[in-house]
Coordinates of C-alpha atoms and ligand atoms in Angstrom, one line a residue:
X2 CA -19.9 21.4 81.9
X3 CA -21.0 18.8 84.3
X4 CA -18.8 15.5 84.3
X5 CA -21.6 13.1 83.9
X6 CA -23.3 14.7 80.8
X7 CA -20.8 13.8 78.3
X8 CA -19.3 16.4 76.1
X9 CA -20.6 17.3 72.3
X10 CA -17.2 15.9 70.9
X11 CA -17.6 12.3 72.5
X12 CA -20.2 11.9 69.4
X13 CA -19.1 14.0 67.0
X14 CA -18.5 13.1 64.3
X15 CA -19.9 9.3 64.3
X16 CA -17.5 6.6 62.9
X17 CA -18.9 7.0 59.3
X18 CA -17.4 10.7 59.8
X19 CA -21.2 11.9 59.8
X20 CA -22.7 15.0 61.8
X21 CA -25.9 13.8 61.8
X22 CA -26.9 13.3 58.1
X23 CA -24.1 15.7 56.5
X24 CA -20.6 15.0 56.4
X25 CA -18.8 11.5 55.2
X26 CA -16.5 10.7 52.5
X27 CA -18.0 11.6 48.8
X28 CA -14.6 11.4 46.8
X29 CA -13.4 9.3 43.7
X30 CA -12.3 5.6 45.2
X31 CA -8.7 6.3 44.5
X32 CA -8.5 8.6 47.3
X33 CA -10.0 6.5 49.9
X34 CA -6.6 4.8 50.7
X35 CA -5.0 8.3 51.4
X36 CA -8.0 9.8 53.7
X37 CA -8.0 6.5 55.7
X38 CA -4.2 6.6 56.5
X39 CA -5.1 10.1 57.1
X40 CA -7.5 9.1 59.7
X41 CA -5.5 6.5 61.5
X42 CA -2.5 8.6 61.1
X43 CA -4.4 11.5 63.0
X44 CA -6.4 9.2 65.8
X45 CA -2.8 8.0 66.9
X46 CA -1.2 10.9 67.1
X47 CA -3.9 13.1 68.4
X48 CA -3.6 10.7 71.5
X49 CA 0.0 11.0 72.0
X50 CA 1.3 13.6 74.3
X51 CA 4.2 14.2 72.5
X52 CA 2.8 15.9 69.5
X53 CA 0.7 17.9 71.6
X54 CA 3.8 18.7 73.5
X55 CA 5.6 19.2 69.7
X56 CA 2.2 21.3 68.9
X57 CA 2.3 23.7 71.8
X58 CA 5.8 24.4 71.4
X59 CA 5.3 25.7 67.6
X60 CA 1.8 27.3 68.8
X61 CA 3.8 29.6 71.5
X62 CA 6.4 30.6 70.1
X63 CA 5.7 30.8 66.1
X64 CA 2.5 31.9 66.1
X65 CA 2.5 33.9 69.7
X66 CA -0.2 31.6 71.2
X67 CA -2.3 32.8 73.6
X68 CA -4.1 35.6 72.1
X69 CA -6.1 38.0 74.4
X70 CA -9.3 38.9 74.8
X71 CA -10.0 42.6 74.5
X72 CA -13.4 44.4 75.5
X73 CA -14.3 46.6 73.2
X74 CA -14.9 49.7 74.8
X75 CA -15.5 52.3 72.9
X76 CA -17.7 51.1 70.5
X77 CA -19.8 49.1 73.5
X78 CA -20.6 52.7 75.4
X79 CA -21.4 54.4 71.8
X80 CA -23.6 51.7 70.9
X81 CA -25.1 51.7 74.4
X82 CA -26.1 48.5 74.8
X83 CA -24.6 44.8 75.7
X84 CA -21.1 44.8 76.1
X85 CA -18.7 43.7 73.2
X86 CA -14.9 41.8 73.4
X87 CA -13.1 40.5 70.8
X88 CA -10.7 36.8 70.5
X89 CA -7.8 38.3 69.1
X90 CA -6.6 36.0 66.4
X91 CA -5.9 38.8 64.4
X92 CA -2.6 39.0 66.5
X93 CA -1.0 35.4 65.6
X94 CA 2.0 35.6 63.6
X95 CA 0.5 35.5 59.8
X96 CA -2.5 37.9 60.8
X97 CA -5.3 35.6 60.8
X98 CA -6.7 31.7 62.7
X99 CA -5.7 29.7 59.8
X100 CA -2.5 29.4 61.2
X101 CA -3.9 27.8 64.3
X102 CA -4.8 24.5 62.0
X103 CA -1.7 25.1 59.5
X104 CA 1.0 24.2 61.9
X105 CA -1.3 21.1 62.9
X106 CA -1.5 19.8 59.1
X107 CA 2.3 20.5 59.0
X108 CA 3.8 19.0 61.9
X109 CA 1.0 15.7 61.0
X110 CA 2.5 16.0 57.4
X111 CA 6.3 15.1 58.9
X112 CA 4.9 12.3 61.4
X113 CA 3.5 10.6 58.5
X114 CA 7.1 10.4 56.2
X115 CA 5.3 13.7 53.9
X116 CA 7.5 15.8 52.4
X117 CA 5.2 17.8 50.6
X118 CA 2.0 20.5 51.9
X119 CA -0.7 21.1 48.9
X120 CA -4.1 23.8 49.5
X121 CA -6.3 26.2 48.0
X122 CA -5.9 29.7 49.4
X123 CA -8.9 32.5 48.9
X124 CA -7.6 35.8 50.4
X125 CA -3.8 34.7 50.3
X126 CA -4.3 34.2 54.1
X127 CA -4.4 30.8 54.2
X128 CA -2.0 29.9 51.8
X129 CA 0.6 32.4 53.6
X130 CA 0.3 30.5 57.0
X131 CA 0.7 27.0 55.0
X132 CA 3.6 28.5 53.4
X133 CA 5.3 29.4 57.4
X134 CA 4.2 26.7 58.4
X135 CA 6.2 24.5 55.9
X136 CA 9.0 26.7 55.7
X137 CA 9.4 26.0 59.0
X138 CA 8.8 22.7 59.2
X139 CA 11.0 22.0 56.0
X140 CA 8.4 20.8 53.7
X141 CA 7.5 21.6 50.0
X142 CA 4.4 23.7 49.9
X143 CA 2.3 23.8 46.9
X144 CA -0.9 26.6 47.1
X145 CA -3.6 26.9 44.1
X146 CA -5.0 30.5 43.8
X147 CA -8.0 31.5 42.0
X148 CA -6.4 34.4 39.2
X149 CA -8.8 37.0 40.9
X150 CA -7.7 36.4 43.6
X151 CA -4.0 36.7 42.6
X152 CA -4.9 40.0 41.6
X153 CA -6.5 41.4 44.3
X154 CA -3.9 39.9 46.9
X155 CA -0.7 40.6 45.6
X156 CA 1.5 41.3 48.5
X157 CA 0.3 37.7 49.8
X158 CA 1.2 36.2 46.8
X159 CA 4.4 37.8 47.4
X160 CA 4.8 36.6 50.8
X161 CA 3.8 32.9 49.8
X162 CA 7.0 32.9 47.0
X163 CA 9.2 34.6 49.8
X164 CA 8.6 31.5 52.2
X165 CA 9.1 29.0 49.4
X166 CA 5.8 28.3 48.4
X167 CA 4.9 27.8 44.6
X168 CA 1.6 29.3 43.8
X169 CA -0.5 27.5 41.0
X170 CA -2.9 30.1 39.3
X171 CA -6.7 28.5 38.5
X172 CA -8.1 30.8 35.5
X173 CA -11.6 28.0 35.7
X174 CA -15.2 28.9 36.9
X175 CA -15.0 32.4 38.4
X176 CA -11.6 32.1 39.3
X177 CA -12.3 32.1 42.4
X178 CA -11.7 30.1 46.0
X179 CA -14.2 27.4 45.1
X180 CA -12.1 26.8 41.8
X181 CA -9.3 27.0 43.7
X182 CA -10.0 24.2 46.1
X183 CA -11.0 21.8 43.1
X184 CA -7.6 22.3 41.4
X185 CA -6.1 21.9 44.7
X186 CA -7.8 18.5 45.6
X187 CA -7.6 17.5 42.3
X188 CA -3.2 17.9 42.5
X189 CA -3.8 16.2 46.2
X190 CA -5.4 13.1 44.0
X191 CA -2.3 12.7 41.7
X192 CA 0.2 13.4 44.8
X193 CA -1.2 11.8 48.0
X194 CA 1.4 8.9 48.2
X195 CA 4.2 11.9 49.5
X196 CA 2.0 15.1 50.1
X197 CA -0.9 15.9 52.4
X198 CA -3.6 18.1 51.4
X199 CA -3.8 21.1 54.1
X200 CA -7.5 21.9 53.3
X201 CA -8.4 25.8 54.1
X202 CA -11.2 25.3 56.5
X203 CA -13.5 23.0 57.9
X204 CA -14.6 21.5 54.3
X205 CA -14.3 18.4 52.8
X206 CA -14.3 14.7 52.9
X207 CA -14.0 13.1 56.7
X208 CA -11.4 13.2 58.2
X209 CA -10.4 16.6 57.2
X210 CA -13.8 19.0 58.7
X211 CA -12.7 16.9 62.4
X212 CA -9.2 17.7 62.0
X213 CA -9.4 21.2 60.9
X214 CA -11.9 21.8 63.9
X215 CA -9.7 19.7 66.5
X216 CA -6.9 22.1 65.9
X217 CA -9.4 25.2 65.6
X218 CA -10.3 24.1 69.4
X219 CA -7.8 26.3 70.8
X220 CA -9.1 29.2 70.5
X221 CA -12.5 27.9 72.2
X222 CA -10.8 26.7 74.9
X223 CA -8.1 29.4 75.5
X224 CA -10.9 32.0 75.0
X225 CA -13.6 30.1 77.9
X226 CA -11.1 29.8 80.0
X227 CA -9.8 33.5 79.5
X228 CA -13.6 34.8 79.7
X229 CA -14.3 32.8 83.0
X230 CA -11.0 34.8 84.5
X231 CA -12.6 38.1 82.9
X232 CA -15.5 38.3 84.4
X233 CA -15.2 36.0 87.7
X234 CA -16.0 33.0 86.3
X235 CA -19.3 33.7 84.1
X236 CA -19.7 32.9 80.3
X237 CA -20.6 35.4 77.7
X238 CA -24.6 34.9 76.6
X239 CA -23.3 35.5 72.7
X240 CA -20.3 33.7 70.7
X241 CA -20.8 35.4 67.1
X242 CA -18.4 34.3 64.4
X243 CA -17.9 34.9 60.5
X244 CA -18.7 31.5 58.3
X245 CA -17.2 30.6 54.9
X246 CA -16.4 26.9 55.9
X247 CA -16.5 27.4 59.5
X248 CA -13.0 26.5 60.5
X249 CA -13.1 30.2 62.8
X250 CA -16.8 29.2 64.3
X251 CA -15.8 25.9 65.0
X252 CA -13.1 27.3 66.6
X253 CA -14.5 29.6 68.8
X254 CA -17.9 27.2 69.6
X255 CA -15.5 24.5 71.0
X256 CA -15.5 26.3 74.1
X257 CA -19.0 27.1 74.3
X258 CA -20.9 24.4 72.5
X259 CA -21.5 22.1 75.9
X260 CA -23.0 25.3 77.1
X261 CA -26.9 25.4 76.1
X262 CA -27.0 28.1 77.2
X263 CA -24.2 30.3 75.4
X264 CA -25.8 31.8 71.9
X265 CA -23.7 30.6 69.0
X266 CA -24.3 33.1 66.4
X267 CA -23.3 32.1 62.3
X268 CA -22.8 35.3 60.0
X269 CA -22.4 35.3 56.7
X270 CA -22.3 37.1 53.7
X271 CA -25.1 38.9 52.2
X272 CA -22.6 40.3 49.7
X273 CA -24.7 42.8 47.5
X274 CA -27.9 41.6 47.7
X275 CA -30.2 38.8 48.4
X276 CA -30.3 37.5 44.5
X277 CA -28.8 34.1 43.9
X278 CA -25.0 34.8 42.6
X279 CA -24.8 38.4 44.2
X280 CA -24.0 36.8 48.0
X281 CA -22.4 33.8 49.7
X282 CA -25.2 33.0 52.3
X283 CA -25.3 29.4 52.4
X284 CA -27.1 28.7 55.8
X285 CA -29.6 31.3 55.1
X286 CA -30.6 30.4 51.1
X287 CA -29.0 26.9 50.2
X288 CA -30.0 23.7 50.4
X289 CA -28.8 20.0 51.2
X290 CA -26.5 19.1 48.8
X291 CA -22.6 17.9 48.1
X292 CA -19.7 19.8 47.6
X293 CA -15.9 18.9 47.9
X294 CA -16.9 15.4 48.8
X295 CA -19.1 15.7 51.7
X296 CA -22.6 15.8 51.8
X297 CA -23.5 19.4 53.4
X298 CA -26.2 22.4 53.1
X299 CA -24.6 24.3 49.5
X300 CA -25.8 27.1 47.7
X301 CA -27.1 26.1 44.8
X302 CA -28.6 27.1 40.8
X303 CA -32.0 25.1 40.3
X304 CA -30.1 22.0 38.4
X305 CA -27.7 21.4 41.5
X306 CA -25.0 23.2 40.6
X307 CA -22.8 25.2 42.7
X308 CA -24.1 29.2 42.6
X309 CA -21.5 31.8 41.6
X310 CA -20.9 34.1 44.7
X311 CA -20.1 37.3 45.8
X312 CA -19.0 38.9 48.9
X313 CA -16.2 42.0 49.2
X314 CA -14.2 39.2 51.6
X315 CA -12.5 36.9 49.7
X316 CA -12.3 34.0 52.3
X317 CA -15.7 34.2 52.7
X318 CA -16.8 33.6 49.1
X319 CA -17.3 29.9 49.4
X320 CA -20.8 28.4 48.3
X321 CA -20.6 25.5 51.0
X322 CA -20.3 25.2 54.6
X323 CA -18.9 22.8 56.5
X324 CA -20.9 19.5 57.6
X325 CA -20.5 20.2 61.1
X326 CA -22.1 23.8 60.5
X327 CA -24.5 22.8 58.5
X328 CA -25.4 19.7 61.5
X329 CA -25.4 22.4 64.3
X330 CA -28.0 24.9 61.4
X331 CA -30.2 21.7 61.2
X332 CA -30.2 21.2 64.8
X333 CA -31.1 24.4 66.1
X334 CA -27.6 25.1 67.3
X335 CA -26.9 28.2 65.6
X336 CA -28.8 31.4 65.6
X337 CA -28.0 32.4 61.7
X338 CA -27.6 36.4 60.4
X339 CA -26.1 37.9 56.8
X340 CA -24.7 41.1 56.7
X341 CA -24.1 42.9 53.5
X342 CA -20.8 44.4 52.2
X343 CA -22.0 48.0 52.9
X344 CA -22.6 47.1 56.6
X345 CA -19.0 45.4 56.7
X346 CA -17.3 48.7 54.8
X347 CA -18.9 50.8 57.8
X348 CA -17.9 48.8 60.6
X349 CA -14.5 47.9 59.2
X350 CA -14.1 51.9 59.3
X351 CA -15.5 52.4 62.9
X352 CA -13.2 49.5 64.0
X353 CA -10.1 51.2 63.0
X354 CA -11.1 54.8 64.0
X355 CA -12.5 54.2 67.3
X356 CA -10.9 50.9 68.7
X357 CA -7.6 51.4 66.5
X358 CA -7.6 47.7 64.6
X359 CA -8.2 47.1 61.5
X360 CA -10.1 44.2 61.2
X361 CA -10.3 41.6 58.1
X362 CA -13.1 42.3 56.2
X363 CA -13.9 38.8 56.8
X364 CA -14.5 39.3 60.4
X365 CA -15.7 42.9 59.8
X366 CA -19.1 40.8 58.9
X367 CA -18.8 39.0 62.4
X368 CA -18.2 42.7 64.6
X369 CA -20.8 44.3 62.4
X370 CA -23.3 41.6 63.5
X371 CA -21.9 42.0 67.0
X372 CA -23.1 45.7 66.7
X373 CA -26.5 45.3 65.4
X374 CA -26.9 42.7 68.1
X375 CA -25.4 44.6 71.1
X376 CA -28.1 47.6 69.7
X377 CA -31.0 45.1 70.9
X378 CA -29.9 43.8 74.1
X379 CA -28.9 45.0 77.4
X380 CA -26.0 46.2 78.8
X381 CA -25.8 43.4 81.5
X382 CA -25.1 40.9 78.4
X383 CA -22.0 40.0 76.8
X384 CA -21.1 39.0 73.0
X385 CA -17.8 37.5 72.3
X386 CA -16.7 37.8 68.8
X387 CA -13.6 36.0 67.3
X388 CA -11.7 38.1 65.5
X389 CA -10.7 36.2 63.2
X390 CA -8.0 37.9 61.3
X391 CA -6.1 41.1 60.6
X392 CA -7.4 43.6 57.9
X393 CA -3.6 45.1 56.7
X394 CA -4.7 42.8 53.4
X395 CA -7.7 45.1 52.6
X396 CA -6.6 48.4 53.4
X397 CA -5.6 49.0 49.9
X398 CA -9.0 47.8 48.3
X399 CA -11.0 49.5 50.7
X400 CA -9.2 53.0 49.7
X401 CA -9.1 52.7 46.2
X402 CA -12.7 51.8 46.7
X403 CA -14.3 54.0 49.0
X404 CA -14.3 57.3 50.1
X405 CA -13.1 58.1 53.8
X406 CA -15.8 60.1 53.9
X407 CA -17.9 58.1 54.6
X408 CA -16.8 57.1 57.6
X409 CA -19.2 57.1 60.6
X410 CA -18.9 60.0 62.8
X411 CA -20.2 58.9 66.5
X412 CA -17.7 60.5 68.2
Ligands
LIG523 C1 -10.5 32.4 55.7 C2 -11.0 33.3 56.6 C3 -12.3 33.3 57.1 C4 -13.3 32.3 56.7 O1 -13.0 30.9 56.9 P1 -13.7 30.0 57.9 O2 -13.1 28.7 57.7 O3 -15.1 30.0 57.8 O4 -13.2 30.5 59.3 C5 -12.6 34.2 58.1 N1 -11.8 35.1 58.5 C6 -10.5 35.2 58.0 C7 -9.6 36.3 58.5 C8 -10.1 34.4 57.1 O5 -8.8 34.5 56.6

């Protein structure tokens, strides 16, 4: 980064709370009084050196900030190509990145006089790391749950009551984490004068995609500087990450993204097939469109309606991406793949045999890319992949579901 080009984030998002033409504020009128004090609440104090003092405290010793960087070693030489490391967020305390933005939303939450945290949750993973996060803090901590996913996620749900948290179950639409987030903006409508809505990922009306990404930046900037140390001060030519929302890409790319020319790879989910309803590739089959109150790229039936999804990740079944994603898509930012839930099944298995983690299946779709792309280019390149999260959540799915088997033998 030279000094007199100036950085991506001096522009982004514009005053409006635009990426380019995505983005801005697309809710009812009665909110609009709540995102602005949200706004000015969160320009203030993102200026002040004592939160970020109050921030980094929590971040090091809560959620065991900084995580490593690991190269993958094993899988790089049986692959046999460009050399893979991972951003281990699957080590901060909670098991996944969500955290990273969690404590943020919290510790803004008691600046501002809140005594209350409200979200969605999809996998449970967020919702758990809103529940620490205002257990610690000492706020109430409200998280709406699609009834699927309830049932699939049960020792989550379980850990969200044993932190405090009361979990609302949404039995609308499919049940799901797109559900969930409308019952959960909906309660932030009838609550905002004492709670603050702790949104799950870079989605939503502004201010909430800048905030979420703001405190996502940490693991960019930990992981550049980390990488430069690595490897004697180069930076890797690939940055892949999974996308629901993009709260982990955004993440990750803050590091990268003044770097033309650093790769930043999207992956998403081609669930189990390419047919409308059987994945959640938004960047690769959707189209402009608004969804959660921000204008953004959404996956959609032919009358505008949001598509039903599928993907065997639960935090990545989300039929939107965030307006900042879908900016950097429009602008030729992001090199865009979908991997399908067989792929993430395979590497997900190979993960845990041969490097010993168990990865999220979420980020499974991320390393699985990773693979595929370290197949095709040489081994004097290097892909870093944020691992977004740990798998102990899926272990039990993944058994009762598939055989062991059929586990890759490249030993
Ligand atoms: C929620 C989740 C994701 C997807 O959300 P983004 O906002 O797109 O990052 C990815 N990985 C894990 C482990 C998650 O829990």
């Amino acid at each position: 980064m030279s000094d007199n080009i100036p950085s991506y984030f001096q522009s982004s998002p514009d005053a409006e709370g635009y990426y380019g033409r995505f983005g801005g504020n697309h809710y009812p009128p009665e909110l609009r009084s709540a995102l602005l004090e949200l706004a000015s609440s969160y320009q203030e104090l993102h200026k002040s050196p004592e939160f970020h003092h109050a921030l980094n405290k929590v971040r090091v010793g809560l959620q065991g900030r900084p995580t490593p960087i690991h190269y993958l070693e094993n899988i790089s030489k049986q692959v046999g190509g460009a050399q893979m490391f991972i951003k281990r967020e699957d080590l901060n305390h909670t098991g996944a990145h969500k955290i990273n933005h969690c404590v943020g939303f919290a510790l803004l939450a008691k600046q501002m006089g809140k005594t209350k945290l409200i979200a969605e949750t999809g996998a449970g993973q967020h919702g758990v790391a809103l529940a620490t996060a205002a257990a610690y803090f000492g706020l109430e901590c409200e998280i709406h749950m699609g009834e699927v996913d309830i049932a699939k996620q049960s020792s989550n749900v379980g850990s969200m009551q044993l932190l405090g948290a009361r979990v609302v179950p949404v039995a609308t639409g499919q049940s799901a984490l797109k559900d969930a987030s409308d019952s959960a903006f909906n309660a932030y409508i009838e609550q905002h004068k004492h709670a603050l809505y702790a949104i799950g990922s870079a989605i939503g009306p502004h201010p909430f995609p800048m905030i979420v990404r703001d405190f996502q930046g940490v693991v960019g900037r930990e992981a550049r500087e980390q990488f430069l140390s690595i490897t004697d001060g180069t930076l890797p030519e690939h940055v892949v990450a999974c996308v629901a929302g993009g709260s982990n890409a955004m993440g990750i790319y803050t590091g990268f993204i003044d770097d033309p020319d650093v790769i930043l790879h999207a992956v998403e989910p081609l669930g189990k097939s390419d047919e409308l309803g059987q994945h959640a590739a938004t960047l690769s089959y959707g189209r402009p469109g608004t969804l959660h109150g921000a204008r953004s790229i959404v996956l959609q039936q032919d009358d505008g309606t949001p598509a039903g999804v599928s993907s065997i990740a639960s935090g990545l079944a989300y039929p939107g991406v965030g307006p900042e994603i879908a900016m950097l898509h429009e602008a030729g930012r992001l090199s865009v793949a979908a991997i399908s839930d067989e792929e993430v099944i395979n590497t997900f298995l190979r993960m845990a045999k041969f490097e010993g983690i168990i990865p999220a299946l979420e980020s499974a779709h991320a390393l699985a890319f990773a693979i595929r792309l370290a197949s095709q280019r040489p081994s004097s390149e290097r892909i870093l992949v944020n691992l977004s999260g740990r798998g102990d959540k899926d272990i039990g799915y993944v058994l009762e579901n598939y055989r062991l088997g059929d586990q890759p033998d490249l030993s």
